[in-house]
Protein backbone atom coordinates (compact mmCIF):
# COMPACT_ATOMS: atom_id res chain seq x y z
CA UNK A 1 0.00 0.00 0.00
CA UNK A 2 1.09 3.55 -0.73
CA UNK A 3 0.16 4.57 2.81
CA UNK A 4 2.58 2.00 4.29
CA UNK A 5 5.35 3.16 1.99
CA UNK A 6 4.84 6.81 2.95
CA UNK A 7 4.79 5.92 6.66
CA UNK A 8 8.12 4.07 6.32
CA UNK A 9 9.63 7.07 4.57
CA UNK A 10 8.26 9.31 7.31
CA UNK A 11 9.91 7.26 10.07
CA UNK A 12 13.23 7.20 8.20
CA UNK A 13 13.19 10.96 7.70
CA UNK A 14 12.32 11.65 11.33
CA UNK A 15 15.25 9.51 12.47
CA UNK A 16 17.79 11.28 10.26
CA UNK A 17 20.61 13.22 11.91
CA UNK A 18 21.00 16.60 10.26
CA UNK A 19 24.31 18.33 9.74
CA UNK A 20 23.15 21.88 9.01
CA UNK A 21 20.23 24.15 8.09
CA UNK A 22 20.32 23.20 4.43
CA UNK A 23 19.77 19.56 5.35
CA UNK A 24 16.97 20.57 7.72
CA UNK A 25 15.28 22.51 4.91
CA UNK A 26 15.60 19.52 2.59
CA UNK A 27 14.15 17.25 5.27
CA UNK A 28 11.20 19.60 5.80
CA UNK A 29 10.51 19.71 2.06
CA UNK A 30 10.32 15.92 1.98
CA UNK A 31 8.19 15.83 5.13
CA UNK A 32 5.67 18.23 3.61
CA UNK A 33 5.31 16.00 0.56
CA UNK A 34 4.86 12.91 2.73
CA UNK A 35 2.26 14.56 5.00
CA UNK A 36 0.29 15.69 1.94
CA UNK A 37 0.43 12.24 0.37
CA UNK A 38 -0.58 10.57 3.64
CA UNK A 39 -3.54 12.96 3.96
CA UNK A 40 -4.62 11.93 0.45
CA UNK A 41 -4.21 8.23 1.30
CA UNK A 42 -6.13 8.45 4.56
CA UNK A 43 -8.99 10.32 2.88
CA UNK A 44 -9.18 7.61 0.22
CA UNK A 45 -9.16 4.98 2.99
CA UNK A 46 -12.05 6.77 4.72
CA UNK A 47 -9.92 7.66 7.75
CA UNK A 48 -10.57 11.40 8.15
CA UNK A 49 -9.17 11.80 11.66
CA UNK A 50 -5.79 10.49 10.51
CA UNK A 51 -5.98 12.75 7.46
CA UNK A 52 -6.60 15.72 9.76
CA UNK A 53 -3.64 14.64 11.88
CA UNK A 54 -1.38 14.69 8.81
CA UNK A 55 -2.64 18.18 7.97
CA UNK A 56 -1.81 19.30 11.51
CA UNK A 57 1.71 17.88 11.19
CA UNK A 58 2.09 19.69 7.86
CA UNK A 59 0.99 22.93 9.54
CA UNK A 60 3.78 22.62 12.13
CA UNK A 61 6.32 23.03 9.33
CA UNK A 62 4.50 25.25 6.87
CA UNK A 63 1.13 27.00 7.13
CA UNK A 64 -1.65 24.95 5.52
CA UNK A 65 -3.30 28.27 4.62
CA UNK A 66 -0.61 28.84 1.99
CA UNK A 67 -1.03 25.58 0.07
CA UNK A 68 -4.31 24.79 -1.68
CA UNK A 69 -3.54 21.08 -2.01
CA UNK A 70 -3.27 20.41 1.73
CA UNK A 71 -6.21 22.74 2.40
CA UNK A 72 -8.34 20.72 0.00
CA UNK A 73 -7.42 17.44 1.69
CA UNK A 74 -8.09 18.99 5.09
CA UNK A 75 -11.49 20.20 3.90
CA UNK A 76 -12.36 16.73 2.57
CA UNK A 77 -11.51 15.13 5.92
CA UNK A 78 -13.49 17.74 7.85
CA UNK A 79 -16.58 17.06 5.75
CA UNK A 80 -16.37 13.37 6.65
CA UNK A 81 -16.56 14.19 10.36
CA UNK A 82 -19.39 16.68 9.89
CA UNK A 83 -17.32 19.84 10.43
CA UNK A 84 -19.01 21.69 7.57
CA UNK A 85 -18.22 25.27 8.61
CA UNK A 86 -14.53 24.62 9.17
CA UNK A 87 -14.34 22.68 5.92
CA UNK A 88 -15.86 25.57 3.98
CA UNK A 89 -13.31 28.02 5.42
CA UNK A 90 -10.50 25.80 4.14
CA UNK A 91 -12.19 25.43 0.75
CA UNK A 92 -12.71 29.18 0.32
CA UNK A 93 -9.02 29.77 1.05
CA UNK A 94 -8.01 26.93 -1.31
CA UNK A 95 -10.12 28.50 -4.03
CA UNK A 96 -8.38 31.85 -3.51
CA UNK A 97 -5.03 30.15 -3.99
CA UNK A 98 -6.26 28.14 -6.99
CA UNK A 99 -9.25 30.04 -8.44
CA UNK A 100 -9.50 28.01 -11.66
CA UNK A 101 -9.93 24.61 -10.02
CA UNK A 102 -13.20 22.96 -11.02
CA UNK A 103 -12.55 20.30 -8.37
CA UNK A 104 -12.62 22.86 -5.55
CA UNK A 105 -15.61 24.67 -7.06
CA UNK A 106 -17.60 21.44 -7.37
CA UNK A 107 -16.68 20.38 -3.85
CA UNK A 108 -17.93 23.69 -2.42
CA UNK A 109 -21.24 23.22 -4.25
CA UNK A 110 -21.52 19.67 -2.90
CA UNK A 111 -20.76 20.87 0.62
CA UNK A 112 -23.36 23.64 0.51
CA UNK A 113 -26.01 21.19 -0.68
CA UNK A 114 -25.02 18.71 2.04
CA UNK A 115 -25.25 21.40 4.73
CA UNK A 116 -28.85 22.19 3.77
CA UNK A 117 -29.85 18.52 4.03
CA UNK A 118 -28.26 17.96 7.44
CA UNK A 119 -29.39 21.28 8.90
CA UNK A 120 -32.97 20.10 8.36
CA UNK A 121 -32.38 17.31 10.86
CA UNK A 122 -31.06 19.85 13.36
CA UNK A 123 -34.24 21.92 12.96
CA UNK A 124 -36.66 18.98 13.03
CA UNK A 125 -35.12 17.31 16.09
CA UNK A 126 -35.02 20.64 17.94
CA UNK A 127 -38.77 20.98 17.34
CA UNK A 128 -39.47 17.65 19.04
CA UNK A 129 -37.24 18.38 22.00
CA UNK A 130 -38.79 21.84 22.50
CA UNK A 131 -42.35 20.59 22.11
CA UNK A 132 -44.21 21.46 25.31
CA UNK A 133 -46.65 18.59 24.79
CA UNK A 134 -44.84 15.35 25.53
CA UNK A 135 -46.75 12.14 24.81
CA UNK A 136 -46.41 8.80 23.06
CA UNK A 137 -47.19 10.37 19.70
CA UNK A 138 -44.41 12.99 19.89
CA UNK A 139 -41.99 10.30 21.08
CA UNK A 140 -42.97 8.15 18.11
CA UNK A 141 -42.37 11.03 15.69
CA UNK A 142 -39.01 11.72 17.32
CA UNK A 143 -38.06 8.08 16.75
CA UNK A 144 -39.02 8.30 13.07
CA UNK A 145 -36.87 11.40 12.66
CA UNK A 146 -33.85 9.72 14.28
CA UNK A 147 -34.37 6.67 12.06
CA UNK A 148 -34.40 8.91 8.98
CA UNK A 149 -31.20 10.60 10.17
CA UNK A 150 -29.50 7.22 10.60
CA UNK A 151 -30.65 6.09 7.15
CA UNK A 152 -29.27 9.27 5.60
CA UNK A 153 -25.96 8.85 7.40
CA UNK A 154 -25.73 5.26 6.21
CA UNK A 155 -26.41 6.32 2.61
CA UNK A 156 -23.96 9.25 2.68
CA UNK A 157 -20.61 7.78 1.67
CA UNK A 158 -18.81 11.10 2.28
CA UNK A 159 -19.92 11.47 5.89
CA UNK A 160 -18.68 9.36 8.82
CA UNK A 161 -20.44 11.16 11.62
CA UNK A 162 -22.83 13.98 12.32
CA UNK A 163 -23.36 16.14 15.40
CA UNK A 164 -26.63 17.80 16.35
CA UNK A 165 -26.72 20.51 19.02
CA UNK A 166 -30.04 20.61 20.83
CA UNK A 167 -31.17 23.60 22.91
CA UNK A 168 -32.40 21.63 25.92
CA UNK A 169 -31.71 18.40 27.74
CA UNK A 170 -33.36 15.20 26.62
CA UNK A 171 -35.85 13.41 28.82
CA UNK A 172 -35.02 9.88 29.94
CA UNK A 173 -37.51 8.37 27.46
CA UNK A 174 -36.16 10.47 24.57
CA UNK A 175 -32.59 9.54 25.37
CA UNK A 176 -33.38 5.83 25.64
CA UNK A 177 -35.26 5.90 22.34
CA UNK A 178 -32.32 7.54 20.52
CA UNK A 179 -29.88 5.05 22.07
CA UNK A 180 -32.00 2.10 20.95
CA UNK A 181 -32.33 3.32 17.37
CA UNK A 182 -28.63 4.16 17.03
CA UNK A 183 -27.64 0.77 18.46
CA UNK A 184 -30.06 -1.01 16.10
CA UNK A 185 -28.40 0.71 13.14
CA UNK A 186 -24.95 -0.38 14.44
CA UNK A 187 -23.80 3.21 14.89
CA UNK A 188 -21.98 4.81 17.81
CA UNK A 189 -23.56 7.48 20.01
CA UNK A 190 -21.72 10.19 21.93
CA UNK A 191 -23.52 12.63 24.21
CA UNK A 192 -22.10 15.83 25.68
CA UNK A 193 -24.16 17.88 28.10
CA UNK A 194 -23.64 21.57 28.83
CA UNK A 195 -25.11 22.30 32.26
CA UNK A 196 -24.50 26.04 31.95
CA UNK A 197 -26.51 26.45 28.73
CA UNK A 198 -28.77 23.46 29.45
CA UNK A 199 -27.98 22.02 26.05
CA UNK A 200 -26.76 18.71 24.68
CA UNK A 201 -24.80 17.68 21.61
CA UNK A 202 -25.51 14.31 20.03
CA UNK A 203 -22.89 12.76 17.75
CA UNK A 204 -23.85 9.71 15.70
CA UNK A 205 -20.93 7.92 14.07
CA UNK A 206 -20.43 5.01 11.73
CA UNK A 207 -18.50 2.18 13.37
mmCIF file of C-alpha atoms in Angstrom:
data_model
loop_
_atom_site.group_PDB
_atom_site.id
_atom_site.type_symbol
_atom_site.label_atom_id
_atom_site.label_comp_id
_atom_site.label_asym_id
_atom_site.label_seq_id
_atom_site.Cartn_x
_atom_site.Cartn_y
_atom_site.Cartn_z
ATOM 1 C CA UNK A 1 0.000 0.000 0.000
ATOM 2 C CA UNK A 2 1.089 3.550 -0.733
ATOM 3 C CA UNK A 3 0.160 4.571 2.805
ATOM 4 C CA UNK A 4 2.585 1.996 4.286
ATOM 5 C CA UNK A 5 5.352 3.160 1.986
ATOM 6 C CA UNK A 6 4.837 6.807 2.954
ATOM 7 C CA UNK A 7 4.794 5.919 6.655
ATOM 8 C CA UNK A 8 8.118 4.068 6.323
ATOM 9 C CA UNK A 9 9.631 7.071 4.569
ATOM 10 C CA UNK A 10 8.256 9.311 7.311
ATOM 11 C CA UNK A 11 9.908 7.264 10.066
ATOM 12 C CA UNK A 12 13.229 7.197 8.197
ATOM 13 C CA UNK A 13 13.185 10.963 7.700
ATOM 14 C CA UNK A 14 12.316 11.651 11.326
ATOM 15 C CA UNK A 15 15.255 9.505 12.467
ATOM 16 C CA UNK A 16 17.786 11.275 10.260
ATOM 17 C CA UNK A 17 20.607 13.215 11.912
ATOM 18 C CA UNK A 18 20.999 16.598 10.257
ATOM 19 C CA UNK A 19 24.312 18.333 9.742
ATOM 20 C CA UNK A 20 23.148 21.877 9.012
ATOM 21 C CA UNK A 21 20.232 24.153 8.091
ATOM 22 C CA UNK A 22 20.324 23.202 4.427
ATOM 23 C CA UNK A 23 19.768 19.556 5.351
ATOM 24 C CA UNK A 24 16.969 20.570 7.715
ATOM 25 C CA UNK A 25 15.275 22.510 4.909
ATOM 26 C CA UNK A 26 15.598 19.525 2.586
ATOM 27 C CA UNK A 27 14.153 17.247 5.274
ATOM 28 C CA UNK A 28 11.200 19.598 5.799
ATOM 29 C CA UNK A 29 10.506 19.714 2.060
ATOM 30 C CA UNK A 30 10.324 15.923 1.983
ATOM 31 C CA UNK A 31 8.186 15.830 5.134
ATOM 32 C CA UNK A 32 5.668 18.230 3.611
ATOM 33 C CA UNK A 33 5.308 16.003 0.562
ATOM 34 C CA UNK A 34 4.858 12.915 2.731
ATOM 35 C CA UNK A 35 2.261 14.563 4.999
ATOM 36 C CA UNK A 36 0.292 15.688 1.940
ATOM 37 C CA UNK A 37 0.429 12.241 0.370
ATOM 38 C CA UNK A 38 -0.576 10.575 3.636
ATOM 39 C CA UNK A 39 -3.541 12.956 3.964
ATOM 40 C CA UNK A 40 -4.618 11.930 0.449
ATOM 41 C CA UNK A 41 -4.207 8.233 1.296
ATOM 42 C CA UNK A 42 -6.133 8.452 4.560
ATOM 43 C CA UNK A 43 -8.985 10.316 2.883
ATOM 44 C CA UNK A 44 -9.180 7.606 0.218
ATOM 45 C CA UNK A 45 -9.156 4.982 2.991
ATOM 46 C CA UNK A 46 -12.054 6.771 4.720
ATOM 47 C CA UNK A 47 -9.916 7.657 7.746
ATOM 48 C CA UNK A 48 -10.573 11.403 8.147
ATOM 49 C CA UNK A 49 -9.168 11.804 11.657
ATOM 50 C CA UNK A 50 -5.786 10.491 10.515
ATOM 51 C CA UNK A 51 -5.981 12.747 7.457
ATOM 52 C CA UNK A 52 -6.601 15.719 9.759
ATOM 53 C CA UNK A 53 -3.642 14.636 11.879
ATOM 54 C CA UNK A 54 -1.378 14.689 8.815
ATOM 55 C CA UNK A 55 -2.639 18.177 7.965
ATOM 56 C CA UNK A 56 -1.810 19.298 11.509
ATOM 57 C CA UNK A 57 1.710 17.880 11.193
ATOM 58 C CA UNK A 58 2.092 19.688 7.859
ATOM 59 C CA UNK A 59 0.990 22.929 9.537
ATOM 60 C CA UNK A 60 3.778 22.623 12.130
ATOM 61 C CA UNK A 61 6.323 23.026 9.330
ATOM 62 C CA UNK A 62 4.504 25.255 6.873
ATOM 63 C CA UNK A 63 1.134 27.002 7.133
ATOM 64 C CA UNK A 64 -1.652 24.955 5.522
ATOM 65 C CA UNK A 65 -3.296 28.266 4.616
ATOM 66 C CA UNK A 66 -0.610 28.840 1.988
ATOM 67 C CA UNK A 67 -1.027 25.578 0.074
ATOM 68 C CA UNK A 68 -4.308 24.789 -1.682
ATOM 69 C CA UNK A 69 -3.536 21.076 -2.012
ATOM 70 C CA UNK A 70 -3.272 20.407 1.729
ATOM 71 C CA UNK A 71 -6.212 22.742 2.403
ATOM 72 C CA UNK A 72 -8.339 20.723 -0.004
ATOM 73 C CA UNK A 73 -7.425 17.440 1.694
ATOM 74 C CA UNK A 74 -8.088 18.993 5.092
ATOM 75 C CA UNK A 75 -11.493 20.196 3.895
ATOM 76 C CA UNK A 76 -12.364 16.726 2.571
ATOM 77 C CA UNK A 77 -11.512 15.132 5.915
ATOM 78 C CA UNK A 78 -13.489 17.743 7.849
ATOM 79 C CA UNK A 79 -16.581 17.065 5.754
ATOM 80 C CA UNK A 80 -16.368 13.373 6.649
ATOM 81 C CA UNK A 81 -16.560 14.187 10.357
ATOM 82 C CA UNK A 82 -19.387 16.677 9.895
ATOM 83 C CA UNK A 83 -17.317 19.836 10.433
ATOM 84 C CA UNK A 84 -19.010 21.687 7.572
ATOM 85 C CA UNK A 85 -18.219 25.273 8.607
ATOM 86 C CA UNK A 86 -14.527 24.617 9.172
ATOM 87 C CA UNK A 87 -14.345 22.684 5.917
ATOM 88 C CA UNK A 88 -15.862 25.569 3.984
ATOM 89 C CA UNK A 89 -13.309 28.023 5.421
ATOM 90 C CA UNK A 90 -10.504 25.804 4.144
ATOM 91 C CA UNK A 91 -12.188 25.434 0.746
ATOM 92 C CA UNK A 92 -12.707 29.185 0.319
ATOM 93 C CA UNK A 93 -9.020 29.773 1.054
ATOM 94 C CA UNK A 94 -8.010 26.930 -1.306
ATOM 95 C CA UNK A 95 -10.122 28.497 -4.031
ATOM 96 C CA UNK A 96 -8.384 31.849 -3.514
ATOM 97 C CA UNK A 97 -5.033 30.146 -3.990
ATOM 98 C CA UNK A 98 -6.258 28.138 -6.986
ATOM 99 C CA UNK A 99 -9.246 30.043 -8.445
ATOM 100 C CA UNK A 100 -9.498 28.014 -11.659
ATOM 101 C CA UNK A 101 -9.925 24.614 -10.015
ATOM 102 C CA UNK A 102 -13.200 22.960 -11.018
ATOM 103 C CA UNK A 103 -12.548 20.296 -8.373
ATOM 104 C CA UNK A 104 -12.619 22.856 -5.554
ATOM 105 C CA UNK A 105 -15.613 24.671 -7.062
ATOM 106 C CA UNK A 106 -17.602 21.439 -7.369
ATOM 107 C CA UNK A 107 -16.683 20.381 -3.845
ATOM 108 C CA UNK A 108 -17.928 23.689 -2.421
ATOM 109 C CA UNK A 109 -21.235 23.221 -4.251
ATOM 110 C CA UNK A 110 -21.517 19.675 -2.896
ATOM 111 C CA UNK A 111 -20.756 20.872 0.625
ATOM 112 C CA UNK A 112 -23.361 23.645 0.506
ATOM 113 C CA UNK A 113 -26.014 21.185 -0.682
ATOM 114 C CA UNK A 114 -25.025 18.712 2.044
ATOM 115 C CA UNK A 115 -25.249 21.402 4.729
ATOM 116 C CA UNK A 116 -28.847 22.188 3.774
ATOM 117 C CA UNK A 117 -29.846 18.523 4.033
ATOM 118 C CA UNK A 118 -28.261 17.962 7.439
ATOM 119 C CA UNK A 119 -29.393 21.279 8.904
ATOM 120 C CA UNK A 120 -32.971 20.105 8.362
ATOM 121 C CA UNK A 121 -32.382 17.309 10.862
ATOM 122 C CA UNK A 122 -31.062 19.846 13.357
ATOM 123 C CA UNK A 123 -34.241 21.922 12.956
ATOM 124 C CA UNK A 124 -36.663 18.984 13.034
ATOM 125 C CA UNK A 125 -35.120 17.312 16.085
ATOM 126 C CA UNK A 126 -35.023 20.636 17.936
ATOM 127 C CA UNK A 127 -38.769 20.979 17.344
ATOM 128 C CA UNK A 128 -39.472 17.652 19.040
ATOM 129 C CA UNK A 129 -37.235 18.384 22.002
ATOM 130 C CA UNK A 130 -38.793 21.842 22.501
ATOM 131 C CA UNK A 131 -42.354 20.587 22.106
ATOM 132 C CA UNK A 132 -44.212 21.456 25.305
ATOM 133 C CA UNK A 133 -46.653 18.586 24.791
ATOM 134 C CA UNK A 134 -44.842 15.345 25.531
ATOM 135 C CA UNK A 135 -46.746 12.142 24.809
ATOM 136 C CA UNK A 136 -46.407 8.797 23.060
ATOM 137 C CA UNK A 137 -47.187 10.372 19.698
ATOM 138 C CA UNK A 138 -44.409 12.989 19.894
ATOM 139 C CA UNK A 139 -41.992 10.305 21.077
ATOM 140 C CA UNK A 140 -42.965 8.146 18.108
ATOM 141 C CA UNK A 141 -42.369 11.029 15.692
ATOM 142 C CA UNK A 142 -39.008 11.722 17.316
ATOM 143 C CA UNK A 143 -38.063 8.083 16.748
ATOM 144 C CA UNK A 144 -39.023 8.304 13.072
ATOM 145 C CA UNK A 145 -36.866 11.402 12.656
ATOM 146 C CA UNK A 146 -33.854 9.718 14.278
ATOM 147 C CA UNK A 147 -34.369 6.667 12.057
ATOM 148 C CA UNK A 148 -34.396 8.911 8.976
ATOM 149 C CA UNK A 149 -31.204 10.599 10.166
ATOM 150 C CA UNK A 150 -29.496 7.215 10.598
ATOM 151 C CA UNK A 151 -30.651 6.085 7.154
ATOM 152 C CA UNK A 152 -29.269 9.275 5.604
ATOM 153 C CA UNK A 153 -25.956 8.851 7.398
ATOM 154 C CA UNK A 154 -25.728 5.259 6.215
ATOM 155 C CA UNK A 155 -26.414 6.324 2.612
ATOM 156 C CA UNK A 156 -23.956 9.249 2.682
ATOM 157 C CA UNK A 157 -20.606 7.783 1.665
ATOM 158 C CA UNK A 158 -18.807 11.097 2.278
ATOM 159 C CA UNK A 159 -19.922 11.465 5.893
ATOM 160 C CA UNK A 160 -18.677 9.363 8.815
ATOM 161 C CA UNK A 161 -20.441 11.157 11.620
ATOM 162 C CA UNK A 162 -22.834 13.979 12.322
ATOM 163 C CA UNK A 163 -23.356 16.144 15.402
ATOM 164 C CA UNK A 164 -26.627 17.796 16.354
ATOM 165 C CA UNK A 165 -26.717 20.505 19.017
ATOM 166 C CA UNK A 166 -30.041 20.610 20.829
ATOM 167 C CA UNK A 167 -31.174 23.596 22.909
ATOM 168 C CA UNK A 168 -32.400 21.628 25.919
ATOM 169 C CA UNK A 169 -31.711 18.401 27.742
ATOM 170 C CA UNK A 170 -33.357 15.203 26.616
ATOM 171 C CA UNK A 171 -35.845 13.406 28.823
ATOM 172 C CA UNK A 172 -35.024 9.877 29.944
ATOM 173 C CA UNK A 173 -37.513 8.366 27.459
ATOM 174 C CA UNK A 174 -36.164 10.469 24.573
ATOM 175 C CA UNK A 175 -32.593 9.537 25.368
ATOM 176 C CA UNK A 176 -33.379 5.834 25.644
ATOM 177 C CA UNK A 177 -35.258 5.901 22.337
ATOM 178 C CA UNK A 178 -32.325 7.541 20.524
ATOM 179 C CA UNK A 179 -29.884 5.055 22.067
ATOM 180 C CA UNK A 180 -32.002 2.098 20.953
ATOM 181 C CA UNK A 181 -32.326 3.324 17.367
ATOM 182 C CA UNK A 182 -28.630 4.163 17.030
ATOM 183 C CA UNK A 183 -27.640 0.775 18.459
ATOM 184 C CA UNK A 184 -30.057 -1.012 16.101
ATOM 185 C CA UNK A 185 -28.400 0.712 13.137
ATOM 186 C CA UNK A 186 -24.949 -0.376 14.435
ATOM 187 C CA UNK A 187 -23.800 3.212 14.888
ATOM 188 C CA UNK A 188 -21.979 4.809 17.814
ATOM 189 C CA UNK A 189 -23.557 7.478 20.005
ATOM 190 C CA UNK A 190 -21.723 10.190 21.926
ATOM 191 C CA UNK A 191 -23.520 12.627 24.209
ATOM 192 C CA UNK A 192 -22.098 15.827 25.677
ATOM 193 C CA UNK A 193 -24.159 17.877 28.095
ATOM 194 C CA UNK A 194 -23.638 21.567 28.831
ATOM 195 C CA UNK A 195 -25.109 22.296 32.256
ATOM 196 C CA UNK A 196 -24.497 26.036 31.951
ATOM 197 C CA UNK A 197 -26.508 26.446 28.731
ATOM 198 C CA UNK A 198 -28.767 23.464 29.454
ATOM 199 C CA UNK A 199 -27.981 22.019 26.047
ATOM 200 C CA UNK A 200 -26.759 18.714 24.677
ATOM 201 C CA UNK A 201 -24.795 17.680 21.614
ATOM 202 C CA UNK A 202 -25.508 14.314 20.031
ATOM 203 C CA UNK A 203 -22.887 12.759 17.755
ATOM 204 C CA UNK A 204 -23.853 9.707 15.699
ATOM 205 C CA UNK A 205 -20.929 7.918 14.072
ATOM 206 C CA UNK A 206 -20.425 5.010 11.728
ATOM 207 C CA UNK A 207 -18.500 2.179 13.370
#
